[in-house]
PDB file of C-alpha atoms and ligand atoms in Angstrom:
ATOM      1  CA  MET A   1      78.057  89.048  88.837  1.00  0.00           C
ATOM      2  CA  ALA A   2      76.910  92.162  90.675  1.00  0.00           C
ATOM      3  CA  LYS A   3      76.359  95.433  88.858  1.00  0.00           C
ATOM      4  CA  PRO A   4      79.593  97.469  88.666  1.00  0.00           C
ATOM      5  CA  ILE A   5      79.843 100.328  91.157  1.00  0.00           C
ATOM      6  CA  LYS A   6      80.990 103.662  89.783  1.00  0.00           C
ATOM      7  CA  CYS A   7      83.956 105.257  91.528  1.00  0.00           C
ATOM      8  CA  PRO A   8      82.768 108.014  93.945  1.00  0.00           C
ATOM      9  CA  SER A   9      85.987 109.941  93.313  1.00  0.00           C
ATOM     10  CA  CYS A  10      86.264 110.224  89.505  1.00  0.00           C
ATOM     11  CA  SER A  11      82.800 108.826  88.561  1.00  0.00           C
ATOM     12  CA  VAL A  12      84.393 107.303  85.452  1.00  0.00           C
ATOM     13  CA  GLY A  13      86.023 104.080  86.554  1.00  0.00           C
ATOM     14  CA  ASN A  14      84.366 101.107  88.174  1.00  0.00           C
ATOM     15  CA  LEU A  15      85.351  99.921  91.625  1.00  0.00           C
ATOM     16  CA  ARG A  16      87.064  96.590  91.842  1.00  0.00           C
ATOM     17  CA  ILE A  17      86.027  94.814  95.012  1.00  0.00           C
ATOM     18  CA  THR A  18      88.333  92.376  96.761  1.00  0.00           C
ATOM     19  CA  GLU A  19      87.141  90.400  99.781  1.00  0.00           C
ATOM     20  CA  ILE A  20      89.498  88.393 101.940  1.00  0.00           C
ATOM     21  CA  PRO A  21      88.310  86.397 104.954  1.00  0.00           C
ATOM     22  CA  TYR A  22      90.640  86.678 107.925  1.00  0.00           C
ATOM     23  CA  ARG A  23      90.486  84.717 111.144  1.00  0.00           C
ATOM     24  CA  VAL A  24      90.975  86.782 114.306  1.00  0.00           C
ATOM     25  CA  PRO A  25      91.669  84.917 117.568  1.00  0.00           C
ATOM     26  CA  TYR A  26      89.115  85.630 120.354  1.00  0.00           C
ATOM     27  CA  PHE A  27      86.775  87.287 117.861  1.00  0.00           C
ATOM     28  CA  GLY A  28      85.930  85.204 114.813  1.00  0.00           C
ATOM     29  CA  THR A  29      86.228  85.589 111.088  1.00  0.00           C
ATOM     30  CA  ILE A  30      86.201  89.004 109.535  1.00  0.00           C
ATOM     31  CA  LEU A  31      85.967  89.979 105.900  1.00  0.00           C
ATOM     32  CA  LEU A  32      88.569  92.474 104.712  1.00  0.00           C
ATOM     33  CA  VAL A  33      87.046  94.477 101.901  1.00  0.00           C
ATOM     34  CA  THR A  34      89.024  96.670  99.519  1.00  0.00           C
ATOM     35  CA  LEU A  35      87.417  98.883  96.896  1.00  0.00           C
ATOM     36  CA  ARG A  36      89.763 100.153  94.244  1.00  0.00           C
ATOM     37  CA  CYS A  37      89.351 102.298  91.134  1.00  0.00           C
ATOM     38  CA  GLU A  38      91.855 101.532  88.400  1.00  0.00           C
ATOM     39  CA  ASN A  39      91.070 104.784  86.646  1.00  0.00           C
ATOM     40  CA  CYS A  40      92.072 107.253  89.383  1.00  0.00           C
ATOM     41  CA  GLY A  41      93.643 105.071  92.070  1.00  0.00           C
ATOM     42  CA  PHE A  42      90.934 105.787  94.657  1.00  0.00           C
ATOM     43  CA  SER A  43      90.849 103.069  97.266  1.00  0.00           C
ATOM     44  CA  HIS A  44      88.811 102.389 100.348  1.00  0.00           C
ATOM     45  CA  ARG A  45      89.235  99.694 102.957  1.00  0.00           C
ATOM     46  CA  ASP A  46      86.768  98.338 105.422  1.00  0.00           C
ATOM     47  CA  LEU A  47      86.069  95.214 107.407  1.00  0.00           C
ATOM     48  CA  PHE A  48      83.050  93.358 108.697  1.00  0.00           C
ATOM     49  CA  SER A  49      82.519  90.482 111.017  1.00  0.00           C
ATOM     50  CA  ILE A  50      81.078  87.385 109.366  1.00  0.00           C
ATOM     51  CA  ASP A  51      79.647  86.178 112.667  1.00  0.00           C
ATOM     52  CA  PHE A  52      76.853  88.025 114.381  1.00  0.00           C
ATOM     53  CA  HIS A  53      77.939  90.252 117.247  1.00  0.00           C
ATOM     54  CA  GLU A  54      75.917  92.364 119.665  1.00  0.00           C
ATOM     55  CA  PRO A  55      76.333  96.177 119.764  1.00  0.00           C
ATOM     56  CA  MET A  56      79.479  96.429 121.875  1.00  0.00           C
ATOM     57  CA  HIS A  57      81.511  98.807 123.978  1.00  0.00           C
ATOM     58  CA  TYR A  58      85.192  97.988 124.511  1.00  0.00           C
ATOM     59  CA  GLU A  59      87.524  99.810 126.813  1.00  0.00           C
ATOM     60  CA  VAL A  60      91.176  99.381 127.764  1.00  0.00           C
ATOM     61  CA  LYS A  61      93.452 101.295 130.130  1.00  0.00           C
ATOM     62  CA  VAL A  62      96.780 101.776 128.388  1.00  0.00           C
ATOM     63  CA  LYS A  63      99.421 101.919 131.106  1.00  0.00           C
ATOM     64  CA  GLY A  64     102.693 101.396 129.300  1.00  0.00           C
ATOM     65  CA  VAL A  65     104.465 100.377 126.089  1.00  0.00           C
ATOM     66  CA  GLU A  66     103.379  96.760 126.430  1.00  0.00           C
ATOM     67  CA  ASP A  67      99.712  97.812 126.179  1.00  0.00           C
ATOM     68  CA  LEU A  68     100.378  99.602 122.887  1.00  0.00           C
ATOM     69  CA  LYS A  69     100.492  96.168 121.240  1.00  0.00           C
ATOM     70  CA  ILE A  70      96.878  95.363 122.155  1.00  0.00           C
ATOM     71  CA  ARG A  71      94.986  94.573 118.998  1.00  0.00           C
ATOM     72  CA  VAL A  72      92.347  96.942 117.657  1.00  0.00           C
ATOM     73  CA  ILE A  73      89.872  95.999 114.950  1.00  0.00           C
ATOM     74  CA  ARG A  74      87.971  98.948 113.652  1.00  0.00           C
ATOM     75  CA  SER A  75      85.172  98.754 111.122  1.00  0.00           C
ATOM     76  CA  SER A  76      83.817 101.900 109.461  1.00  0.00           C
ATOM     77  CA  SER A  77      80.905 101.670 111.921  1.00  0.00           C
ATOM     78  CA  GLY A  78      83.189 101.946 114.962  1.00  0.00           C
ATOM     79  CA  THR A  79      83.663 105.081 117.079  1.00  0.00           C
ATOM     80  CA  ILE A  80      87.067 105.402 118.751  1.00  0.00           C
ATOM     81  CA  ARG A  81      87.565 107.690 121.728  1.00  0.00           C
ATOM     82  CA  ILE A  82      90.553 108.618 123.899  1.00  0.00           C
ATOM     83  CA  PRO A  83      89.053 111.028 126.488  1.00  0.00           C
ATOM     84  CA  GLU A  84      92.415 111.981 128.065  1.00  0.00           C
ATOM     85  CA  LEU A  85      93.646 113.257 124.705  1.00  0.00           C
ATOM     86  CA  GLY A  86      90.310 114.618 123.502  1.00  0.00           C
ATOM     87  CA  VAL A  87      90.421 112.246 120.530  1.00  0.00           C
ATOM     88  CA  ARG A  88      87.327 110.983 118.777  1.00  0.00           C
ATOM     89  CA  ILE A  89      87.230 109.122 115.460  1.00  0.00           C
ATOM     90  CA  ASP A  90      83.692 108.955 114.154  1.00  0.00           C
ATOM     91  CA  PRO A  91      82.190 106.531 111.656  1.00  0.00           C
ATOM     92  CA  GLY A  92      81.174 107.713 108.223  1.00  0.00           C
ATOM     93  CA  PRO A  93      81.093 106.647 104.581  1.00  0.00           C
ATOM     94  CA  PHE A  94      84.795 107.454 104.177  1.00  0.00           C
ATOM     95  CA  ALA A  95      85.894 106.100 107.535  1.00  0.00           C
ATOM     96  CA  GLU A  96      88.328 103.298 106.903  1.00  0.00           C
ATOM     97  CA  GLY A  97      88.327  99.940 108.569  1.00  0.00           C
ATOM     98  CA  PHE A  98      91.597  98.507 109.810  1.00  0.00           C
ATOM     99  CA  ILE A  99      93.240  95.805 111.863  1.00  0.00           C
ATOM    100  CA  SER A 100      95.978  97.355 113.908  1.00  0.00           C
ATOM    101  CA  ASN A 101      96.961  97.873 117.534  1.00  0.00           C
ATOM    102  CA  VAL A 102      96.767 100.731 120.043  1.00  0.00           C
ATOM    103  CA  GLU A 103     100.007 102.186 118.692  1.00  0.00           C
ATOM    104  CA  GLY A 104      98.590 102.069 115.158  1.00  0.00           C
ATOM    105  CA  VAL A 105      95.548 104.047 116.303  1.00  0.00           C
ATOM    106  CA  LEU A 106      97.824 106.704 117.815  1.00  0.00           C
ATOM    107  CA  GLU A 107      99.778 106.854 114.552  1.00  0.00           C
ATOM    108  CA  ARG A 108      96.593 107.466 112.592  1.00  0.00           C
ATOM    109  CA  VAL A 109      95.658 110.259 115.001  1.00  0.00           C
ATOM    110  CA  GLU A 110      99.171 111.690 114.648  1.00  0.00           C
ATOM    111  CA  ARG A 111      98.915 111.761 110.844  1.00  0.00           C
ATOM    112  CA  ALA A 112      95.573 113.576 111.077  1.00  0.00           C
ATOM    113  CA  ALA A 113      97.047 116.079 113.571  1.00  0.00           C
ATOM    114  CA  MET A 114     100.009 116.715 111.241  1.00  0.00           C
ATOM    115  CA  VAL A 115      97.572 117.616 108.462  1.00  0.00           C
ATOM    116  CA  LEU A 116      95.838 120.049 110.863  1.00  0.00           C
ATOM    117  CA  LEU A 117      99.204 121.502 111.856  1.00  0.00           C
ATOM    118  CA  HIS A 118     100.151 122.197 108.231  1.00  0.00           C
ATOM    119  CA  GLY A 119      96.782 123.804 107.642  1.00  0.00           C
ATOM    120  CA  ALA A 120      96.886 125.920 110.833  1.00  0.00           C
ATOM    121  CA  VAL A 121      95.866 129.497 110.052  1.00  0.00           C
ATOM    122  CA  ASP A 122      97.299 131.279 113.091  1.00  0.00           C
ATOM    123  CA  VAL A 123      99.882 130.944 115.847  1.00  0.00           C
ATOM    124  CA  GLU A 124      97.303 129.876 118.413  1.00  0.00           C
ATOM    125  CA  GLU A 125      95.987 127.044 116.308  1.00  0.00           C
ATOM    126  CA  LYS A 126      99.524 125.971 115.508  1.00  0.00           C
ATOM    127  CA  LYS A 127     100.380 125.922 119.216  1.00  0.00           C
ATOM    128  CA  ARG A 128      97.309 123.827 119.998  1.00  0.00           C
ATOM    129  CA  CYS A 129      98.376 121.287 117.370  1.00  0.00           C
ATOM    130  CA  LEU A 130     101.954 121.192 118.664  1.00  0.00           C
ATOM    131  CA  ASP A 131     100.802 120.736 122.276  1.00  0.00           C
ATOM    132  CA  PHE A 132      98.529 117.934 121.175  1.00  0.00           C
ATOM    133  CA  LEU A 133     101.316 116.232 119.205  1.00  0.00           C
ATOM    134  CA  GLU A 134     103.535 116.480 122.284  1.00  0.00           C
ATOM    135  CA  GLU A 135     100.910 114.683 124.411  1.00  0.00           C
ATOM    136  CA  LEU A 136     100.456 112.117 121.675  1.00  0.00           C
ATOM    137  CA  ARG A 137     104.185 111.419 121.607  1.00  0.00           C
ATOM    138  CA  LYS A 138     104.133 110.788 125.368  1.00  0.00           C
ATOM    139  CA  ALA A 139     101.286 108.345 124.840  1.00  0.00           C
ATOM    140  CA  LYS A 140     103.243 106.593 122.086  1.00  0.00           C
ATOM    141  CA  ASP A 141     106.273 106.306 124.361  1.00  0.00           C
ATOM    142  CA  GLY A 142     104.171 104.750 127.094  1.00  0.00           C
ATOM    143  CA  LEU A 143     104.662 107.783 129.370  1.00  0.00           C
ATOM    144  CA  LEU A 144     101.028 108.797 129.485  1.00  0.00           C
ATOM    145  CA  GLU A 145      98.202 106.631 130.778  1.00  0.00           C
ATOM    146  CA  PHE A 146      95.058 106.810 128.728  1.00  0.00           C
ATOM    147  CA  THR A 147      91.820 105.001 127.986  1.00  0.00           C
ATOM    148  CA  LEU A 148      90.969 103.714 124.539  1.00  0.00           C
ATOM    149  CA  MET A 149      87.248 103.203 123.972  1.00  0.00           C
ATOM    150  CA  LEU A 150      85.633 101.620 120.961  1.00  0.00           C
ATOM    151  CA  ASP A 151      81.880 101.504 120.357  1.00  0.00           C
ATOM    152  CA  ASP A 152      80.244  99.703 117.465  1.00  0.00           C
ATOM    153  CA  PRO A 153      76.460  99.336 117.131  1.00  0.00           C
ATOM    154  CA  TYR A 154      77.015  96.405 114.717  1.00  0.00           C
ATOM    155  CA  GLY A 155      79.691  94.718 116.808  1.00  0.00           C
ATOM    156  CA  ASN A 156      82.105  94.707 113.861  1.00  0.00           C
ATOM    157  CA  SER A 157      84.866  96.369 115.891  1.00  0.00           C
ATOM    158  CA  ALA A 158      86.810  95.134 118.916  1.00  0.00           C
ATOM    159  CA  ILE A 159      89.746  95.655 121.239  1.00  0.00           C
ATOM    160  CA  LEU A 160      91.365  92.294 121.862  1.00  0.00           C
ATOM    161  CA  SER A 161      93.921  91.169 124.391  1.00  0.00           C
ATOM    162  CA  ALA A 162      95.081  87.654 125.248  1.00  0.00           C
ATOM    163  CA  ASP A 163      95.271  88.894 128.841  1.00  0.00           C
ATOM    164  CA  GLU A 164      91.761  88.209 130.168  1.00  0.00           C
ATOM    165  CA  GLY A 165      90.355  91.092 132.186  1.00  0.00           C
ATOM    166  CA  LYS A 166      92.616  93.680 130.583  1.00  0.00           C
ATOM    167  CA  VAL A 167      89.900  94.748 128.180  1.00  0.00           C
ATOM    168  CA  VAL A 168      86.524  95.667 129.628  1.00  0.00           C
ATOM    169  CA  LYS A 169      83.642  94.899 127.305  1.00  0.00           C
ATOM    170  CA  ARG A 170      79.887  95.104 127.572  1.00  0.00           C
ATOM    171  CA  ARG A 171      76.829  95.334 125.412  1.00  0.00           C
ATOM    172  CA  LEU A 172      75.882  98.903 124.431  1.00  0.00           C
ATOM    173  CA  THR A 173      72.616 100.137 125.895  1.00  0.00           C
ATOM    174  CA  GLU A 174      69.783 101.190 123.570  1.00  0.00           C
ATOM    175  CA  GLU A 175      70.464 104.759 124.662  1.00  0.00           C
ATOM    176  CA  GLU A 176      74.126 104.511 123.685  1.00  0.00           C
ATOM    177  CA  VAL A 177      73.340 102.890 120.343  1.00  0.00           C
ATOM    178  CA  ARG A 178      70.968 105.771 119.634  1.00  0.00           C
ATOM    179  CA  SER A 179      73.639 108.360 120.429  1.00  0.00           C
ATOM    180  CA  LEU A 180      76.183 106.816 118.054  1.00  0.00           C
ATOM    181  CA  LYS A 181      76.316 108.237 114.577  1.00  0.00           C
ATOM    182  CA  SER A 182      75.834 104.961 112.766  1.00  0.00           C
ATOM    183  CA  GLY A 183      73.205 103.665 115.181  1.00  0.00           C
ATOM    184  CA  ARG A 184      70.216 104.924 113.272  1.00  0.00           C
ATOM    185  CA  ILE A 185      69.991 102.210 110.611  1.00  0.00           C
ATOM    186  CA  LEU A 186      70.152  99.485 113.236  1.00  0.00           C
ATOM    187  CA  LEU A 187      67.204 100.974 115.106  1.00  0.00           C
ATOM    188  CA  GLU A 188      65.153 101.490 111.959  1.00  0.00           C
ATOM    189  CA  THR A 189      65.493  97.885 110.898  1.00  0.00           C
ATOM    190  CA  GLY A 190      65.447  96.391 114.377  1.00  0.00           C
TER     191      GLY A 190
HETATM  192 ZN1   ZN B   1      88.072 106.669  90.193  1.00  0.00          ZN
END
């Protein structure tokens, strides 16, 4: 039995760790990990690939509602970008891993933008948030073409489509791995 991990939120309770293997077509088996504190309710989700994957860049052009169903697997080490919307989701210790689809990614961005909207300090900032939410809604309705990019120096993340050729993927260059926030550890050990 591993040593109990103290909860980073309340520092009183211990984290209960649940690991569930999950088979993903066209990718392999991933491990869904949930950390949960029974004292304060803090929880954190992440996922990792069991198989070894190269540092990868995935990219898909979303051209309509049908493309919103394309599956997205994001580990906490994955960076998500949507250049047309100016969206970037960086990795970090509190970045959550999830299995979702393109629409689910947009919903996460929408929730974050709503939080920003409620915290807006002036009219200008509020307007920026509202304009952004408007663009996001178009994207969610399939009325706005955009590119979803996903980079992961550990290859734990992926964009997956049954339609071959829809998703462009390639190995990340050393340069790109270095520029990613979570790339450092890989280079130090590698
Ligand atoms: Zn706690």
